[in-house]
């Protein structure tokens, strides 16, 4: 409008807008992102070829098509995806009409909102750093806008300075600003953001290859010593019902059907468990949990269930005791735990009879069964052949190769045939210790299935038939890195030697440790954490909090003001500095300044001694006198003085 | 320069924020007493933006959105200091002013110096006209700003406002300054062209009665003090040297411009007419004297005399 915007400003602006939107390429529908990119490139070319920019009508048509695209690509009006799409499209359209300063501000402000929406998709350190950098470029755009002079680098430097000066206060606000628990509005939630994890059903025969996903499920930090690996069973779904092929968890998570409360004995472990966002509501506590926060409850299947949205990352303080006695079993539970789809085959009955021998004690049967797994030609493999028909019998009598689900389901099936109440339990086993952070990382690859049998006087007892055939699976736990690297699963074809691997592992552990703390202290800092943290500082009510906020803002502001505004050490007068240089040159020629000599006196003496330099000396002295003793010096005087003195040859 | 302390009522007088303090004669250093800062409209929208980001953080329980909001809030806060820094320490002083005729835009000179080692960007200086400039470290610059003059006499500059929106445009820092550096305003020359007065100043010599005597008298070598109008450009163009045209009576007769004989019923009309005559007489290269009821300037010509006469009229 009034003053055209400089090319540099436009480049700055378009560059930062491109950067801020880039990560959304993975989040918003490709068509919407393409639309945005089209606008951006169009505007970019318009810098040099303004006549090809769309006119008013063109922009209006584009706006209509943008709205149309939004409508077809997104089926909601509110919510994360719809909102993000809306802002990105609006940003793209706004780019086409940059006329004056006002538009630059509108665009930069929109860009900050788009930056915030990135965090709704990804909360990693890298994303935060990236957004921080782009914010620096956005601020540099504003600086370029508001100063006529500075170059690109100077603007970036100033914006970096401002951000660095702002960070401490931002962190203090982050810690102290009262956090309110927002209600979860269902209309803001997006659907179909399924996360992988354990499912409600288990179908061992169908899975050909177990995926060893390194995706993190949860992290656990123990207060004291770690339990031995053989006790690291993290309890999840309980599969009690089977149709012979699939095993299902009871749909009702809230049931309370155990008459007896479990009795715990021995050592209890206290730990902090941080769940990554999940699809299901299980909290994978160490078997078996004794104490847990109020947001959780333990149901009749001894699972820990969260009532809140499992899609949020959450942290819990839990105590578990590995030694327990669950007591008696109810009639319904017994019936459920003996349920079989149809009559077992002759072969199965024969095997059961053979394993029972002449003993009737369940313990003896279980011992024989585990012995059977160990002695017969059973194998542990991560990639068994599919067994779609009668998977249990195929596994028991033909293939004899499988992984945990095969063993656990076959085990439970045989126990039920032998009239021993039993069920399959899913969850995770083991975990990898991060030495730097001192916490266990449990990944999808740690997913495991084991069995539970109800024994008179002991209650539900855990048996892990996989341990019978592949004890190292349980004793040492799965090393996800090793399994991936050794080619057990083809995530990468690179063969790594042990040294590189350990180096890689170390740096990965360091990174994981940083990430854990990032998740714990930044991402997961919520009302509960805040209250605990503030209480540890002695701040227990809002009045104190208010004082504390004001005091820290005042303190930081005061420090910054002192740092920024103290009168900078004045450099010595530049004219005087130059004049001293002049005096040195003169003294080299044998003309020394005497006490009480003014510039004119010195000049006179110098002129008489060196008539050849008279003119130069006179000019230098005149300019110096003007600079130093007269109020109205010329702007270029200093430069002239510098040139003259530099040119003086004595 | 030591500034006098302000009393509390003076300190909170509204005029300080808009008009500035009492006019200063010497240089003024911009410090916390002189510089005021308020958010701009863009700054207020920035606050809205911050609130929106905090709302996103609240609705989605997203700590990083909160953090971004806090960062922007903190940037907003820090920018106040930067805004102050963009003006603090500058030294402004008035320069010498050149007189103008009433009705013209009066030029006011100011020297603005940046004694610090930090460059200053996008300073806006406003009187009635506005000017934008940047100052490198330890640089000073003289600027001329204009202000319409209406009445003859001494005229003080209005409030000089130095402002800056650097670095982010969220805040405007401004310093209203008034200086005791008056500009001399001559009366407005009458638009009507009247013949010079016949009457003399009591010395008995006949004055020139037409503006440019028609009677061309001859050429003589250019002498210092001859009006540019008198130069015979044609001869100069032919390479014949610089000659002044002489009109009959111009060199011999003296023109007396008398307040009493000036036409007009009102003081200002008369002064205005006298002013016009002075201008015309100077342009014509005449020798002219001025008689005011309180003052008498003997005939003469040249720039110094011209200024003296106009000043006498301006301050009458």
mmCIF file of C-alpha atoms in Angstrom, chain B residues 88-252:
data_model
loop_
_atom_site.group_PDB
_atom_site.id
_atom_site.type_symbol
_atom_site.label_atom_id
_atom_site.label_comp_id
_atom_site.label_asym_id
_atom_site.label_seq_id
_atom_site.Cartn_x
_atom_site.Cartn_y
_atom_site.Cartn_z
ATOM 1 C CA UNK B 88 17.504 5.528 25.549
ATOM 2 C CA UNK B 89 20.722 7.497 25.494
ATOM 3 C CA UNK B 90 20.046 9.431 22.331
ATOM 4 C CA UNK B 91 21.010 13.080 22.619
ATOM 5 C CA UNK B 92 18.865 15.590 20.791
ATOM 6 C CA UNK B 93 19.665 19.241 20.448
ATOM 7 C CA UNK B 94 18.264 22.030 18.345
ATOM 8 C CA UNK B 95 20.318 23.513 15.563
ATOM 9 C CA UNK B 96 20.313 27.015 14.182
ATOM 10 C CA UNK B 97 17.132 27.902 12.383
ATOM 11 C CA UNK B 98 16.783 29.862 9.148
ATOM 12 C CA UNK B 99 14.136 32.542 9.073
ATOM 13 C CA UNK B 100 11.127 32.219 6.769
ATOM 14 C CA UNK B 101 8.154 34.327 5.751
ATOM 15 C CA UNK B 102 4.890 33.708 7.522
ATOM 16 C CA UNK B 103 2.794 31.106 5.769
ATOM 17 C CA UNK B 104 5.794 29.143 4.589
ATOM 18 C CA UNK B 105 6.832 25.858 6.135
ATOM 19 C CA UNK B 106 9.371 26.738 8.746
ATOM 20 C CA UNK B 107 12.415 24.495 8.807
ATOM 21 C CA UNK B 108 13.623 23.393 12.206
ATOM 22 C CA UNK B 109 16.991 21.751 12.503
ATOM 23 C CA UNK B 110 17.783 19.192 15.122
ATOM 24 C CA UNK B 111 20.904 17.284 15.719
ATOM 25 C CA UNK B 112 20.385 13.780 16.947
ATOM 26 C CA UNK B 113 23.383 11.892 18.271
ATOM 27 C CA UNK B 114 23.802 8.272 19.198
ATOM 28 C CA UNK B 115 26.667 8.160 21.688
ATOM 29 C CA UNK B 116 26.325 4.435 22.395
ATOM 30 C CA UNK B 117 28.024 1.600 20.605
ATOM 31 C CA UNK B 118 24.670 0.171 19.492
ATOM 32 C CA UNK B 119 23.158 1.220 16.193
ATOM 33 C CA UNK B 120 19.613 2.610 16.287
ATOM 34 C CA UNK B 121 17.102 1.498 13.721
ATOM 35 C CA UNK B 122 13.979 3.076 12.346
ATOM 36 C CA UNK B 123 13.742 6.178 14.480
ATOM 37 C CA UNK B 124 10.819 8.331 13.497
ATOM 38 C CA UNK B 125 11.105 12.057 14.136
ATOM 39 C CA UNK B 126 7.936 14.043 13.817
ATOM 40 C CA UNK B 127 7.182 17.723 14.013
ATOM 41 C CA UNK B 128 4.535 18.521 11.487
ATOM 42 C CA UNK B 129 6.453 16.527 8.961
ATOM 43 C CA UNK B 130 7.866 13.147 9.727
ATOM 44 C CA UNK B 131 11.193 11.627 8.991
ATOM 45 C CA UNK B 132 12.598 8.181 9.513
ATOM 46 C CA UNK B 133 16.254 7.456 9.984
ATOM 47 C CA UNK B 134 18.751 5.009 11.351
ATOM 48 C CA UNK B 135 21.865 5.909 13.255
ATOM 49 C CA UNK B 136 25.011 3.850 13.314
ATOM 50 C CA UNK B 137 26.976 3.542 16.522
ATOM 51 C CA UNK B 138 28.487 6.824 17.653
ATOM 52 C CA UNK B 139 26.964 8.634 14.765
ATOM 53 C CA UNK B 140 25.110 11.890 14.781
ATOM 54 C CA UNK B 141 22.944 13.425 12.167
ATOM 55 C CA UNK B 142 21.246 16.742 11.566
ATOM 56 C CA UNK B 143 17.676 16.594 10.385
ATOM 57 C CA UNK B 144 15.330 19.278 9.204
ATOM 58 C CA UNK B 145 11.661 19.073 9.980
ATOM 59 C CA UNK B 146 9.011 21.514 8.922
ATOM 60 C CA UNK B 147 6.228 23.240 10.679
ATOM 61 C CA UNK B 148 3.777 25.694 9.132
ATOM 62 C CA UNK B 149 4.262 29.292 10.284
ATOM 63 C CA UNK B 150 1.362 31.634 10.613
ATOM 64 C CA UNK B 151 2.311 34.687 12.563
ATOM 65 C CA UNK B 152 5.392 36.833 12.301
ATOM 66 C CA UNK B 153 7.793 36.985 15.191
ATOM 67 C CA UNK B 154 9.644 34.303 17.050
ATOM 68 C CA UNK B 155 8.144 30.881 16.784
ATOM 69 C CA UNK B 156 9.056 27.915 18.932
ATOM 70 C CA UNK B 157 8.960 24.448 17.448
ATOM 71 C CA UNK B 158 6.007 22.301 18.463
ATOM 72 C CA UNK B 159 6.664 19.134 20.314
ATOM 73 C CA UNK B 160 9.265 17.073 18.536
ATOM 74 C CA UNK B 161 8.303 13.444 18.935
ATOM 75 C CA UNK B 162 10.971 10.821 18.540
ATOM 76 C CA UNK B 163 9.526 7.366 18.359
ATOM 77 C CA UNK B 164 10.484 3.866 17.457
ATOM 78 C CA UNK B 165 8.670 0.574 17.108
ATOM 79 C CA UNK B 166 11.883 -1.381 16.875
ATOM 80 C CA UNK B 167 12.408 -4.342 17.238
ATOM 81 C CA UNK B 168 9.075 -6.120 16.878
ATOM 82 C CA UNK B 169 6.527 -3.389 16.381
ATOM 83 C CA UNK B 170 4.607 -4.555 19.435
ATOM 84 C CA UNK B 171 5.433 -1.446 21.425
ATOM 85 C CA UNK B 172 5.910 2.148 20.503
ATOM 86 C CA UNK B 173 8.454 4.037 22.540
ATOM 87 C CA UNK B 174 8.221 7.750 22.193
ATOM 88 C CA UNK B 175 9.763 10.851 23.688
ATOM 89 C CA UNK B 176 8.017 14.195 23.320
ATOM 90 C CA UNK B 177 10.555 16.999 23.402
ATOM 91 C CA UNK B 178 10.188 20.738 23.305
ATOM 92 C CA UNK B 179 13.069 23.014 22.565
ATOM 93 C CA UNK B 180 13.636 26.660 23.213
ATOM 94 C CA UNK B 181 15.085 27.250 19.781
ATOM 95 C CA UNK B 182 12.886 29.844 18.136
ATOM 96 C CA UNK B 183 12.571 30.408 14.444
ATOM 97 C CA UNK B 184 12.263 33.982 13.183
ATOM 98 C CA UNK B 185 9.181 34.438 11.033
ATOM 99 C CA UNK B 186 9.063 37.494 8.797
ATOM 100 C CA UNK B 187 5.729 39.051 7.950
ATOM 101 C CA UNK B 188 3.974 37.572 4.980
ATOM 102 C CA UNK B 189 4.824 39.729 1.944
ATOM 103 C CA UNK B 190 1.732 41.398 0.525
ATOM 104 C CA UNK B 191 0.554 39.695 -2.599
ATOM 105 C CA UNK B 192 -0.459 42.957 -4.208
ATOM 106 C CA UNK B 193 2.170 44.631 -6.314
ATOM 107 C CA UNK B 194 2.278 48.302 -5.408
ATOM 108 C CA UNK B 195 4.704 50.932 -6.629
ATOM 109 C CA UNK B 196 7.384 51.969 -4.192
ATOM 110 C CA UNK B 197 6.377 54.976 -2.120
ATOM 111 C CA UNK B 198 7.158 58.443 -3.472
ATOM 112 C CA UNK B 199 7.760 60.003 -0.173
ATOM 113 C CA UNK B 200 11.201 60.133 1.247
ATOM 114 C CA UNK B 201 12.380 59.731 4.709
ATOM 115 C CA UNK B 202 12.773 63.406 5.240
ATOM 116 C CA UNK B 203 16.177 63.521 3.565
ATOM 117 C CA UNK B 204 14.850 65.176 0.425
ATOM 118 C CA UNK B 205 15.933 62.680 -2.154
ATOM 119 C CA UNK B 206 13.525 61.308 -4.700
ATOM 120 C CA UNK B 207 12.962 57.608 -4.597
ATOM 121 C CA UNK B 208 12.594 55.191 -7.423
ATOM 122 C CA UNK B 209 8.947 54.971 -8.238
ATOM 123 C CA UNK B 210 8.898 51.852 -10.267
ATOM 124 C CA UNK B 211 10.022 48.470 -9.380
ATOM 125 C CA UNK B 212 12.417 47.923 -12.154
ATOM 126 C CA UNK B 213 13.176 51.284 -13.691
ATOM 127 C CA UNK B 214 12.460 51.048 -17.345
ATOM 128 C CA UNK B 215 15.186 53.424 -18.153
ATOM 129 C CA UNK B 216 18.116 51.221 -18.788
ATOM 130 C CA UNK B 217 21.165 53.208 -17.986
ATOM 131 C CA UNK B 218 24.101 51.002 -18.836
ATOM 132 C CA UNK B 219 26.323 48.139 -17.763
ATOM 133 C CA UNK B 220 29.088 48.133 -15.288
ATOM 134 C CA UNK B 221 31.433 45.452 -14.048
ATOM 135 C CA UNK B 222 29.874 43.212 -11.431
ATOM 136 C CA UNK B 223 30.507 44.341 -7.927
ATOM 137 C CA UNK B 224 29.935 42.389 -4.821
ATOM 138 C CA UNK B 225 26.510 43.154 -3.475
ATOM 139 C CA UNK B 226 24.857 43.501 -6.858
ATOM 140 C CA UNK B 227 21.659 41.510 -7.041
ATOM 141 C CA UNK B 228 21.670 38.396 -9.157
ATOM 142 C CA UNK B 229 18.761 39.793 -11.109
ATOM 143 C CA UNK B 230 20.912 42.637 -12.224
ATOM 144 C CA UNK B 231 23.485 40.419 -13.871
ATOM 145 C CA UNK B 232 23.442 40.699 -17.604
ATOM 146 C CA UNK B 233 23.166 37.026 -18.376
ATOM 147 C CA UNK B 234 23.211 37.445 -22.118
ATOM 148 C CA UNK B 235 26.570 39.115 -21.972
ATOM 149 C CA UNK B 236 27.785 36.485 -19.562
ATOM 150 C CA UNK B 237 26.597 33.769 -21.910
ATOM 151 C CA UNK B 238 28.488 35.374 -24.771
ATOM 152 C CA UNK B 239 31.597 35.165 -22.640
ATOM 153 C CA UNK B 240 31.895 38.888 -22.164
ATOM 154 C CA UNK B 241 32.340 38.647 -18.406
ATOM 155 C CA UNK B 242 29.990 39.410 -15.580
ATOM 156 C CA UNK B 243 28.244 42.724 -15.841
ATOM 157 C CA UNK B 244 25.463 44.275 -13.866
ATOM 158 C CA UNK B 245 22.633 46.132 -15.535
ATOM 159 C CA UNK B 246 22.246 49.642 -14.210
ATOM 160 C CA UNK B 247 18.931 51.349 -14.101
ATOM 161 C CA UNK B 248 18.454 55.031 -13.938
ATOM 162 C CA UNK B 249 18.542 56.297 -10.424
ATOM 163 C CA UNK B 250 19.299 52.878 -9.018
ATOM 164 C CA UNK B 251 22.751 53.704 -7.970
ATOM 165 C CA UNK B 252 22.157 57.237 -7.019
#
